[in-house]
Each structure stands twice: as C-alpha cells, then as structure tokens.
C-alpha atoms as a printed R data frame, in Angstrom:
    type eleno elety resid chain resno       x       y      z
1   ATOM     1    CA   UNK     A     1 -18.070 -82.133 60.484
2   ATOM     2    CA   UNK     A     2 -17.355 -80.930 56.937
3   ATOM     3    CA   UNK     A     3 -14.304 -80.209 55.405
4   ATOM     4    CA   UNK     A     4 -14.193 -77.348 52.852
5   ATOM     5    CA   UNK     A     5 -12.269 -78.113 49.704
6   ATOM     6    CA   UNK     A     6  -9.038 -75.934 49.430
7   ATOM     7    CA   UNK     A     7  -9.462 -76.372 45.459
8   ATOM     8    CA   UNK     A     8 -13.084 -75.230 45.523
9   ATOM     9    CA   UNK     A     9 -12.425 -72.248 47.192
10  ATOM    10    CA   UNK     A    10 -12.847 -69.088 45.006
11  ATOM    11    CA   UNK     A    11  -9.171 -67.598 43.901
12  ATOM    12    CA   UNK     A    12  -7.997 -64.119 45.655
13  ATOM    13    CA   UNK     A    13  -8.448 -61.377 43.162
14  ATOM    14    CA   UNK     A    14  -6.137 -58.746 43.545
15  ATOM    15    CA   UNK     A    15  -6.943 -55.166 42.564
16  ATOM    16    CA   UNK     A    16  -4.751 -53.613 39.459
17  ATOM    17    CA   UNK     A    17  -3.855 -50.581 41.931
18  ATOM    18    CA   UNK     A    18  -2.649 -53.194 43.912
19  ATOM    19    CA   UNK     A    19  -0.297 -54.282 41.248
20  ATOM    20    CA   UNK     A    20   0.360 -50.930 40.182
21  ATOM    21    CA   UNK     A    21   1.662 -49.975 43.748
22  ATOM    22    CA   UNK     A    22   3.759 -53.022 43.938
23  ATOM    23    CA   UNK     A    23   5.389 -52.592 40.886
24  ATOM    24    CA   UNK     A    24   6.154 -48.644 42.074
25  ATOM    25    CA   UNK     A    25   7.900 -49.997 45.563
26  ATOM    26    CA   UNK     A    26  10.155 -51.837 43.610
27  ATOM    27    CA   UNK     A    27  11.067 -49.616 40.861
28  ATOM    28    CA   UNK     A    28  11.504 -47.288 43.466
29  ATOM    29    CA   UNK     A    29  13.654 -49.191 45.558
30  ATOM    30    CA   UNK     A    30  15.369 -50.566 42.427
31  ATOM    31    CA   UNK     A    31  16.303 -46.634 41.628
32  ATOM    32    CA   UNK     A    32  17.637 -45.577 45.018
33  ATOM    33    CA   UNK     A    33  19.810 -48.564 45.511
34  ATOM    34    CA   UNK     A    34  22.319 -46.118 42.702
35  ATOM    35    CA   UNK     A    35  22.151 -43.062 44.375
36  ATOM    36    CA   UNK     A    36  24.243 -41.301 41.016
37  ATOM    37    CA   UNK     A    37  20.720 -42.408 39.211
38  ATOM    38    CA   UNK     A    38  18.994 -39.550 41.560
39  ATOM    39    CA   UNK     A    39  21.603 -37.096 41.851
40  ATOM    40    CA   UNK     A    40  22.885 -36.691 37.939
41  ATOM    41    CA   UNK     A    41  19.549 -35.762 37.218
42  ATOM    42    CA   UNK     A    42  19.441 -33.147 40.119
43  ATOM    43    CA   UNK     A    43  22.464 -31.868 39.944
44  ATOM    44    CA   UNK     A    44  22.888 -30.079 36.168
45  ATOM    45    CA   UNK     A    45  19.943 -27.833 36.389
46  ATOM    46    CA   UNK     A    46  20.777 -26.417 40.053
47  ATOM    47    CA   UNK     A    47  24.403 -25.803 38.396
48  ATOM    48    CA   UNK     A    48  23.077 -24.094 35.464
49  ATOM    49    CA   UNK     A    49  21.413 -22.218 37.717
50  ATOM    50    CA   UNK     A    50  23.973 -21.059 39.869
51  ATOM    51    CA   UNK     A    51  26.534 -20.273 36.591
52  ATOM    52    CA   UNK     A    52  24.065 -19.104 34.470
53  ATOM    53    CA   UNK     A    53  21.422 -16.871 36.077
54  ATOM    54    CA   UNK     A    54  22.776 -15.986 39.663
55  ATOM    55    CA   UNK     A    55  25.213 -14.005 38.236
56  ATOM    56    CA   UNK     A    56  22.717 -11.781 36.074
57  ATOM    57    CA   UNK     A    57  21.394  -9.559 38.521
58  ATOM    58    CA   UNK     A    58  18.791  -8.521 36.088
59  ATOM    59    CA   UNK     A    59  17.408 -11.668 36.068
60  ATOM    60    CA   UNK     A    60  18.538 -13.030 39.262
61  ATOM    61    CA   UNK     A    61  17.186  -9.675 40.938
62  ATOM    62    CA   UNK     A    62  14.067  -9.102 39.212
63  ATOM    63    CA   UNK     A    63  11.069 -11.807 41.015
64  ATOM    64    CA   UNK     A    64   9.455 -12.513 37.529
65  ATOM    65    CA   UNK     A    65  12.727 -12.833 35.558
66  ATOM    66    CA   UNK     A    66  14.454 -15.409 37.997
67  ATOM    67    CA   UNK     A    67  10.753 -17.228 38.260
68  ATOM    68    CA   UNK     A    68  11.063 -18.024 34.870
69  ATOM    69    CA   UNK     A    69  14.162 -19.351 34.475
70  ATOM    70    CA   UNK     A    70  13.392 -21.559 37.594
71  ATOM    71    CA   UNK     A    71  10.819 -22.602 35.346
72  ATOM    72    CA   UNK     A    72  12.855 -23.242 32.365
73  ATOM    73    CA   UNK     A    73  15.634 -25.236 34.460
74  ATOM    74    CA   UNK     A    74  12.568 -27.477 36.437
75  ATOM    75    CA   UNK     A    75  11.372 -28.600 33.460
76  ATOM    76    CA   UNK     A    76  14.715 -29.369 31.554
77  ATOM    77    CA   UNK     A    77  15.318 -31.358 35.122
78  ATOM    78    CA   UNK     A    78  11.731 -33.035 34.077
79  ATOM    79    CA   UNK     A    79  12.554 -34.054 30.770
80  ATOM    80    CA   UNK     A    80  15.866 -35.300 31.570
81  ATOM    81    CA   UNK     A    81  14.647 -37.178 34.380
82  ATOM    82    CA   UNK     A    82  11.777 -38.996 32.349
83  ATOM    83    CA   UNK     A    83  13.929 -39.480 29.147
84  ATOM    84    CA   UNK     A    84  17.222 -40.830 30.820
85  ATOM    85    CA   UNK     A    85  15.476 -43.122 33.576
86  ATOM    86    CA   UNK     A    86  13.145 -44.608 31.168
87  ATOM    87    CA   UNK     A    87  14.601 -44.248 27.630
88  ATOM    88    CA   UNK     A    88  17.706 -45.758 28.926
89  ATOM    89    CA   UNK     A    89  16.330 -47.170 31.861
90  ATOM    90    CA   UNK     A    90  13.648 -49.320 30.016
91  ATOM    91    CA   UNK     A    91  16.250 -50.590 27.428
92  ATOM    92    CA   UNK     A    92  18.665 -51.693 30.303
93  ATOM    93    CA   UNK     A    93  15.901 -53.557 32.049
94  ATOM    94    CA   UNK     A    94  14.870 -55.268 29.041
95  ATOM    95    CA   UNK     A    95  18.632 -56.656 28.443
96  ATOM    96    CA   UNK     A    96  18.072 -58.315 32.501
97  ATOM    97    CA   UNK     A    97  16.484 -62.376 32.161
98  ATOM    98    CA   UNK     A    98  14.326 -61.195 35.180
99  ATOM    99    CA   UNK     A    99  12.619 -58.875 32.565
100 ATOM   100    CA   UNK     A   100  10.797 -61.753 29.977
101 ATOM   101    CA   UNK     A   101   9.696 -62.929 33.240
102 ATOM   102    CA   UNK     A   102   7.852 -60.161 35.026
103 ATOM   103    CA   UNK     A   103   5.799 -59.387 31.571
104 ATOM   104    CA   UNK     A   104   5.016 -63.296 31.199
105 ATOM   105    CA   UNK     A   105   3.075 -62.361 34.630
106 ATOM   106    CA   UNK     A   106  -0.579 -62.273 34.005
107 ATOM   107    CA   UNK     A   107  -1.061 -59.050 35.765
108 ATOM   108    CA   UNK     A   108  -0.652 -57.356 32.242
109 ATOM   109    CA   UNK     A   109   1.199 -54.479 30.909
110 ATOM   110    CA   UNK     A   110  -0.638 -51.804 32.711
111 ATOM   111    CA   UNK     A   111   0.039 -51.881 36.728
112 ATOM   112    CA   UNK     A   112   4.071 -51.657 35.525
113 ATOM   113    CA   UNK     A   113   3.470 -48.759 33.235
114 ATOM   114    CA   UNK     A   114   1.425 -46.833 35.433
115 ATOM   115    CA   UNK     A   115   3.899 -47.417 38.297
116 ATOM   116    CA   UNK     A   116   6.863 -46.265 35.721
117 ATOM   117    CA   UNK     A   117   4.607 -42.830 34.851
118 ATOM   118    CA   UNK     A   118   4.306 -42.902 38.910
119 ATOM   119    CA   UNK     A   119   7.856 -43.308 39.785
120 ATOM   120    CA   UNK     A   120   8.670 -40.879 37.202
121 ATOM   121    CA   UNK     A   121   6.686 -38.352 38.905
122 ATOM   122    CA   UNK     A   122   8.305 -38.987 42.373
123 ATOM   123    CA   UNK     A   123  12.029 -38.544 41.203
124 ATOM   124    CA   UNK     A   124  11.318 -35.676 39.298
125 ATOM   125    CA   UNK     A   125   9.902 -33.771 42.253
126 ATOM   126    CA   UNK     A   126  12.773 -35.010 44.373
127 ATOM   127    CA   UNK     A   127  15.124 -33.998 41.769
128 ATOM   128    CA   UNK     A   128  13.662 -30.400 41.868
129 ATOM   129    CA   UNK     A   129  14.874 -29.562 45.042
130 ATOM   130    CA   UNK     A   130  18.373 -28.274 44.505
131 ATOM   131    CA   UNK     A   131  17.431 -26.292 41.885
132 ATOM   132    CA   UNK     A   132  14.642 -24.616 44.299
133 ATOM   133    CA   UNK     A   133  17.234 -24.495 47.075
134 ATOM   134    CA   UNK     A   134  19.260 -22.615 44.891
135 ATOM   135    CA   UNK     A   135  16.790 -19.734 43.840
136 ATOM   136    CA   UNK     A   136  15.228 -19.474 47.021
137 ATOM   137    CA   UNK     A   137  18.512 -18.859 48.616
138 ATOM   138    CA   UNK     A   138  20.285 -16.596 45.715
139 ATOM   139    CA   UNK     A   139  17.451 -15.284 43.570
140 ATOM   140    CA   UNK     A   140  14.372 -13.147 43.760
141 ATOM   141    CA   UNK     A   141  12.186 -15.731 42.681
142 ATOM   142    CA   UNK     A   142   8.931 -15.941 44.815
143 ATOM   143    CA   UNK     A   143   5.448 -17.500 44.662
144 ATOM   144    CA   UNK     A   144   2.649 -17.546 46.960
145 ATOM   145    CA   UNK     A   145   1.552 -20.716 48.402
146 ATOM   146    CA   UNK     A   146  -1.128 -21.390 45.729
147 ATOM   147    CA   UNK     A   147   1.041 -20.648 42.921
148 ATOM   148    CA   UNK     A   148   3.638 -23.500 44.280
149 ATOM   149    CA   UNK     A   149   1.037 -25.499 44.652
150 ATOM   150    CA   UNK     A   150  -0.357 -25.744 41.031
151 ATOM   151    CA   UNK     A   151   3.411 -25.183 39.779
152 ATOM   152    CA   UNK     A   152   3.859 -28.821 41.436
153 ATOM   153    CA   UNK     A   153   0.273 -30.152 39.656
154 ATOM   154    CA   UNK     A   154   1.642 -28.777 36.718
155 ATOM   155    CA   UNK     A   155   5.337 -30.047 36.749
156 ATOM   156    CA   UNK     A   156   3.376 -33.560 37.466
157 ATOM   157    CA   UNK     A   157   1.173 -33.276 34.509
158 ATOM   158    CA   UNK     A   158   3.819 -32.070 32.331
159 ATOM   159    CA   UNK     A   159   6.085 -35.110 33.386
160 ATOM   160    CA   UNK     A   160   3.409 -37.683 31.532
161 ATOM   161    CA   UNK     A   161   4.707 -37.249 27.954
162 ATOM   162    CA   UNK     A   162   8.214 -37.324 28.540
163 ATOM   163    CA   UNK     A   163   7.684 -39.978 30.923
164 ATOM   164    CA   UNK     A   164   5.916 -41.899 27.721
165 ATOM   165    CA   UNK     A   165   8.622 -40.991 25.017
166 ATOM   166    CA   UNK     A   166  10.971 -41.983 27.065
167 ATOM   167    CA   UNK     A   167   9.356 -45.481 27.261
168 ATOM   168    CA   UNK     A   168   9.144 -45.463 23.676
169 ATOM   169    CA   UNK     A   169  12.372 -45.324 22.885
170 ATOM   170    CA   UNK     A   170  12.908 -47.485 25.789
171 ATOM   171    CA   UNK     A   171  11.108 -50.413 24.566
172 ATOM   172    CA   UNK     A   172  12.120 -49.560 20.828
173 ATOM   173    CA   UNK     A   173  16.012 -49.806 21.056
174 ATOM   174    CA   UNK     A   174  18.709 -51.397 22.732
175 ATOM   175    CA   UNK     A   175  20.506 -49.673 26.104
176 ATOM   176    CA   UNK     A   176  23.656 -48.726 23.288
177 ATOM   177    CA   UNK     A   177  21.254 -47.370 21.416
178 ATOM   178    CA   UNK     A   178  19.034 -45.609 23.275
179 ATOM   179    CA   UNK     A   179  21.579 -43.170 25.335
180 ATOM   180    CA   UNK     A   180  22.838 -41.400 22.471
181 ATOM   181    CA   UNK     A   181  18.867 -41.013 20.572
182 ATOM   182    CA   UNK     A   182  17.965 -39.598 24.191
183 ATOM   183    CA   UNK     A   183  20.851 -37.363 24.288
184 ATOM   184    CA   UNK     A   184  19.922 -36.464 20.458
185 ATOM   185    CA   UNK     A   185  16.398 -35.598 21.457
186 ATOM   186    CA   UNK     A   186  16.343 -34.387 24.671
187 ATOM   187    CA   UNK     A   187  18.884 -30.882 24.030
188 ATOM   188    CA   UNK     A   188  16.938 -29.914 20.458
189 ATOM   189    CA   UNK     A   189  13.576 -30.178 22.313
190 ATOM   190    CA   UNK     A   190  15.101 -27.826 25.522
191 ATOM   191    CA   UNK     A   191  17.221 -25.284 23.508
192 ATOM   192    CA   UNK     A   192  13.440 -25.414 21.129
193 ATOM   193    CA   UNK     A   193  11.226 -25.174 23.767
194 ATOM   194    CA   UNK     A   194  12.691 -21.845 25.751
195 ATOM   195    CA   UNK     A   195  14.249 -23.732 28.641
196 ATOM   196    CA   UNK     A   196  17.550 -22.386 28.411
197 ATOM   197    CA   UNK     A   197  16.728 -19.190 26.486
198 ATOM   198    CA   UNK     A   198  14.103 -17.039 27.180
199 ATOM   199    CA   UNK     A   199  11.958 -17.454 24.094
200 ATOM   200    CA   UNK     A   200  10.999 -13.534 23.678
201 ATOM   201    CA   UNK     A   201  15.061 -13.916 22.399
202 ATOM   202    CA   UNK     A   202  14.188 -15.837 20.139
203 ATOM   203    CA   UNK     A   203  13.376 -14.782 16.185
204 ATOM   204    CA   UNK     A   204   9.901 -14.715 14.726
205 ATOM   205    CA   UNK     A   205  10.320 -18.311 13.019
206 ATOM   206    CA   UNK     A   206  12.067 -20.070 15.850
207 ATOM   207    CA   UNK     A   207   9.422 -18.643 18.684
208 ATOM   208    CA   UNK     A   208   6.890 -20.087 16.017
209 ATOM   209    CA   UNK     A   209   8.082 -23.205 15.304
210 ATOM   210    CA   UNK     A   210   9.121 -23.854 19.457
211 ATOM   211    CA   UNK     A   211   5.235 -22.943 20.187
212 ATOM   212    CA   UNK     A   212   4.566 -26.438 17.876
213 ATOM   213    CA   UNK     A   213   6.877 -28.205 20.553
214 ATOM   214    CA   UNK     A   214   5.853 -29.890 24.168
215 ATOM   215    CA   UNK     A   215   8.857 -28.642 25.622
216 ATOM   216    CA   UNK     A   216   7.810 -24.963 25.062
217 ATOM   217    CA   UNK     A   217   4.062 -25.735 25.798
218 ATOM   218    CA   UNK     A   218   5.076 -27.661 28.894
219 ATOM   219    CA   UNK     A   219   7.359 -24.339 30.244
220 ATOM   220    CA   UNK     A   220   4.727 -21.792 29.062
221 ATOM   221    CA   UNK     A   221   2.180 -23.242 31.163
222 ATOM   222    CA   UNK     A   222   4.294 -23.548 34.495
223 ATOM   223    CA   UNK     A   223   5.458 -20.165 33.350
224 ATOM   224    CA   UNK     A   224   1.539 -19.199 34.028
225 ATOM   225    CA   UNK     A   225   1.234 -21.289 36.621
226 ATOM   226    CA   UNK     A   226   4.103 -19.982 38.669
227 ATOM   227    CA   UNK     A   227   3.939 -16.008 37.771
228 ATOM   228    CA   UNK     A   228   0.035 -15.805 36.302
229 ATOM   229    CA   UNK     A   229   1.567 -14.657 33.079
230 ATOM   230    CA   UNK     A   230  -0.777 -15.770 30.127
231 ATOM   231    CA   UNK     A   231   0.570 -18.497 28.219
232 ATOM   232    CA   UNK     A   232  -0.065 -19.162 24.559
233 ATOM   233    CA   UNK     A   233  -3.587 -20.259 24.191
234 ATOM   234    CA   UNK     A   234  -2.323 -23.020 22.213
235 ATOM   235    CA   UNK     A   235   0.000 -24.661 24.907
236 ATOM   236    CA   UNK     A   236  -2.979 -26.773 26.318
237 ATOM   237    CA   UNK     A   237  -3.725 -28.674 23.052
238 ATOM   238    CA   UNK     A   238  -0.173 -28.855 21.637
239 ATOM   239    CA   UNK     A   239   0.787 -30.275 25.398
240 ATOM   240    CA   UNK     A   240  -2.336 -32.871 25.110
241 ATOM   241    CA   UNK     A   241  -1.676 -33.851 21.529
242 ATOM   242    CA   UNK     A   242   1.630 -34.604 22.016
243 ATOM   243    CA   UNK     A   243   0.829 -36.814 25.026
244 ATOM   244    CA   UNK     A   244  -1.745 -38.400 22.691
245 ATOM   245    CA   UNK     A   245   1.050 -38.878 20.336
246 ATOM   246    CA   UNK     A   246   4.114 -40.054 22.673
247 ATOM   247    CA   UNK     A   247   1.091 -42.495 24.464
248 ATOM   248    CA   UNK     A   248   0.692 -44.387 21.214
249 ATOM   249    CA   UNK     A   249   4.474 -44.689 19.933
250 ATOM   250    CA   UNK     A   250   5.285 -46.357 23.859
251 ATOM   251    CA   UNK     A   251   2.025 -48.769 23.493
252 ATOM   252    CA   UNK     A   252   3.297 -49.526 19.862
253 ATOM   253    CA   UNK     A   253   6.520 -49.919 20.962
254 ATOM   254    CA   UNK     A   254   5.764 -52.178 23.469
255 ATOM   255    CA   UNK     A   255   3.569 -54.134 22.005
256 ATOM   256    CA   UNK     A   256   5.914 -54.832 18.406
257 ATOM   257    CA   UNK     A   257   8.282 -55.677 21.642
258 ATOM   258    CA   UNK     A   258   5.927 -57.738 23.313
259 ATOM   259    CA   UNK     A   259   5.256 -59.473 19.726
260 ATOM   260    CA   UNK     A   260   9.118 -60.111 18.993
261 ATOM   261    CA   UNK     A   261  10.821 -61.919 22.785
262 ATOM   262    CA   UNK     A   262   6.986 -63.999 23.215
263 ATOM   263    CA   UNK     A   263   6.007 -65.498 19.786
C-alpha cells in the first residue's frame, strides 16, 4: 500500500473569475454594511427630479421631453455613483492596513479591478430605481420593453469610464484629497455634458465643446437608446476614447501606487 505524497501533489489553480467574483462579494458586502453609501447616491437625482421636472408640465407631460431628462438625471446618478464610491472610496481603502495586504496577494491587480468596474455596475442600477419610480409614477415618460432593455446595456456600458476615473483619482490622492477633486470634476462634466440642461439650450460653442465630453456622449446615446432619437455620430468614439483615456490614467495610477507602498 502506497502513500501519495501531500507535497507532490499538483497545487489547486484557481480561475481569475474566481477571484474576480470573490473580490465582488466582498466589496459588495463591504458597501451595504453603510446603507447612507447606497442611498446618497440614489436619493439626489430622484429629488431633482421631483423639484425640477415634475412641476414642468411641458416636460413632465410630453413622453419624449420627460424621457430625456430621466436620461439626463440616470446618468448624473451614474457618474456620481462611480466617482464618489471609487474616487473616494479607493483612497479610503488605501488609508486601511488590510489594504497593503490584499495587493501583496498573488492573485494580481486584475480580479479586484474587474470586481470594482462590477460592483460599480450593480449599485448604479440599484441606485436608479427611485429616480424611475419617480417618472413612472409622475411623468409621461415611457419605453417599450426593448428600449428599457438596451437603456440598461447602455447605462452599464456607460458606467465603465467613470467607474475608471474614479479609480484614478482614487489610487492617485489621499481620501482628504480626493472628495473635493471629485466634487470639482464631477458638476463641470454634468452641467457640460446636458444632464441637467437640455443641451439644444445651450449656445453654439458650449453644445460644441460638451459634444468633446463623455458626459454628453454618454447621455446622447441613452438618449437614443431610450427614445430612438439619433445621437451625434460622434458620441461612440468620443465615449470609447475617453474610456481608452480614463483606462490608462487608473492603470498608471495604480501602478506609480503600486511602485511607492512596495519598493
């Protein structure tokens, strides 16, 4: 009778989707445990709804009008979800000792990040629903079934670069630091990008310079998405450059991070 060898046996590998789904349980669990992280987030774009467009009944009455600003308000919700939870967020966490440890880990840099962009994605659809309470029950807004459904793929895909700025100023600044650079960012790029104001208001050089912006390319394209107006033909590549863009500042960032706390 043979005995194997406990230290010839071959090591358990463990799949990085594994990893990645770990790391999303906890930094989902982590989140709920402070319910006023979920609910701030929620609770300033169903307000602005409810002061600022139910009371217009000619945009609060008319079913395209009241779509769009739905669409306005979802994604301010979006990037003030993925720039306070993770610019801030990400700069608290790396003030905690448990933080050096969990990137000593050799399971590498991508399972967490992918299970930030993923967690990001969760509370931002979560934090959607008051605001969609509140136009279904005191606005003409209305899609079909197939519009909701690609306004939700496209609030998802929309969610990505914000979700990666915000990690890049997480990971560049401290938590003092990085709530009032959010705050500095985050209202230019909404009032810019038509999510407060219509941007036909707008004049000829502010509509041009918001169409540059991936605020105004993100809410032009759920715009079409939700109503089957066109959107500006350049909203796809501004939207996908900028990702490009806000990918390589959070991997920088990260990395001149990573360089500085493990010399």
């Amino acid at each position: 009778m043979t005995t194997a060898n406990p230290a010839s046996a071959s090591p358990r590998v463990v799949s990085p989707l594994r990893f990645a789904w770990l790391h999303l349980k906890f930094q989902f669990l982590e989140t709920v445990r402070i319910p006023m992280a979920v609910i701030g987030n929620a609770v300033f774009p169903a307000l602005a709804m409810v002061f600022f467009v139910v009371p217009q009944d000619s945009v609060a009455g008319n079913p395209q009008f009241a779509t769009m600003a739905v669409a306005g308000l979802a994604m301010f919700a979006v990037c003030s979800a993925s720039l306070f939870t993770y610019g801030l967020g990400v700069a608290e966490d790396r003030a905690l000792p448990f933080d050096p440890f969990v990137r000593s880990l050799p399971a590498g840099p991508g399972p967490r990040m992918v299970a930030r962009v993923g967690n990001g994605a969760i509370f931002t659809l979560v934090g959607l629903l008051p605001l969609i309470a509140v136009a279904w029950l005191f606005t003409s807004a209305a899609v079909t079934a197939t519009q909701l459904a690609a306004g939700v793929g496209m609030i998802l895909l929309a969610s990505v670069p914000f979700v990666l700025l915000g990690m890049a100023v997480g990971y560049s600044l401290t938590a003092k630091a990085a709530l009032p650079v959010v705050q500095v960012v985050l209202f230019p790029l909404a009032f810019a990008g038509g999510l407060f104001l219509p941007p036909m208001m707008f004049p000829a050089w502010l509509d041009t310079l918001s169409q540059l912006t991936p605020t105004r390319a993100a809410r032009d394209l759920l715009v079409q998405a939700l109503t089957g107006a066109p959107a500006n033909p350049w909203a796809w590549p501004v939207l996908v450059g900028w990702t490009a863009v806000f990918a390589a500042l959070a991997a920088w960032a990260y990395r001149r991070d990573e360089g500085r706390r493990f010399r």
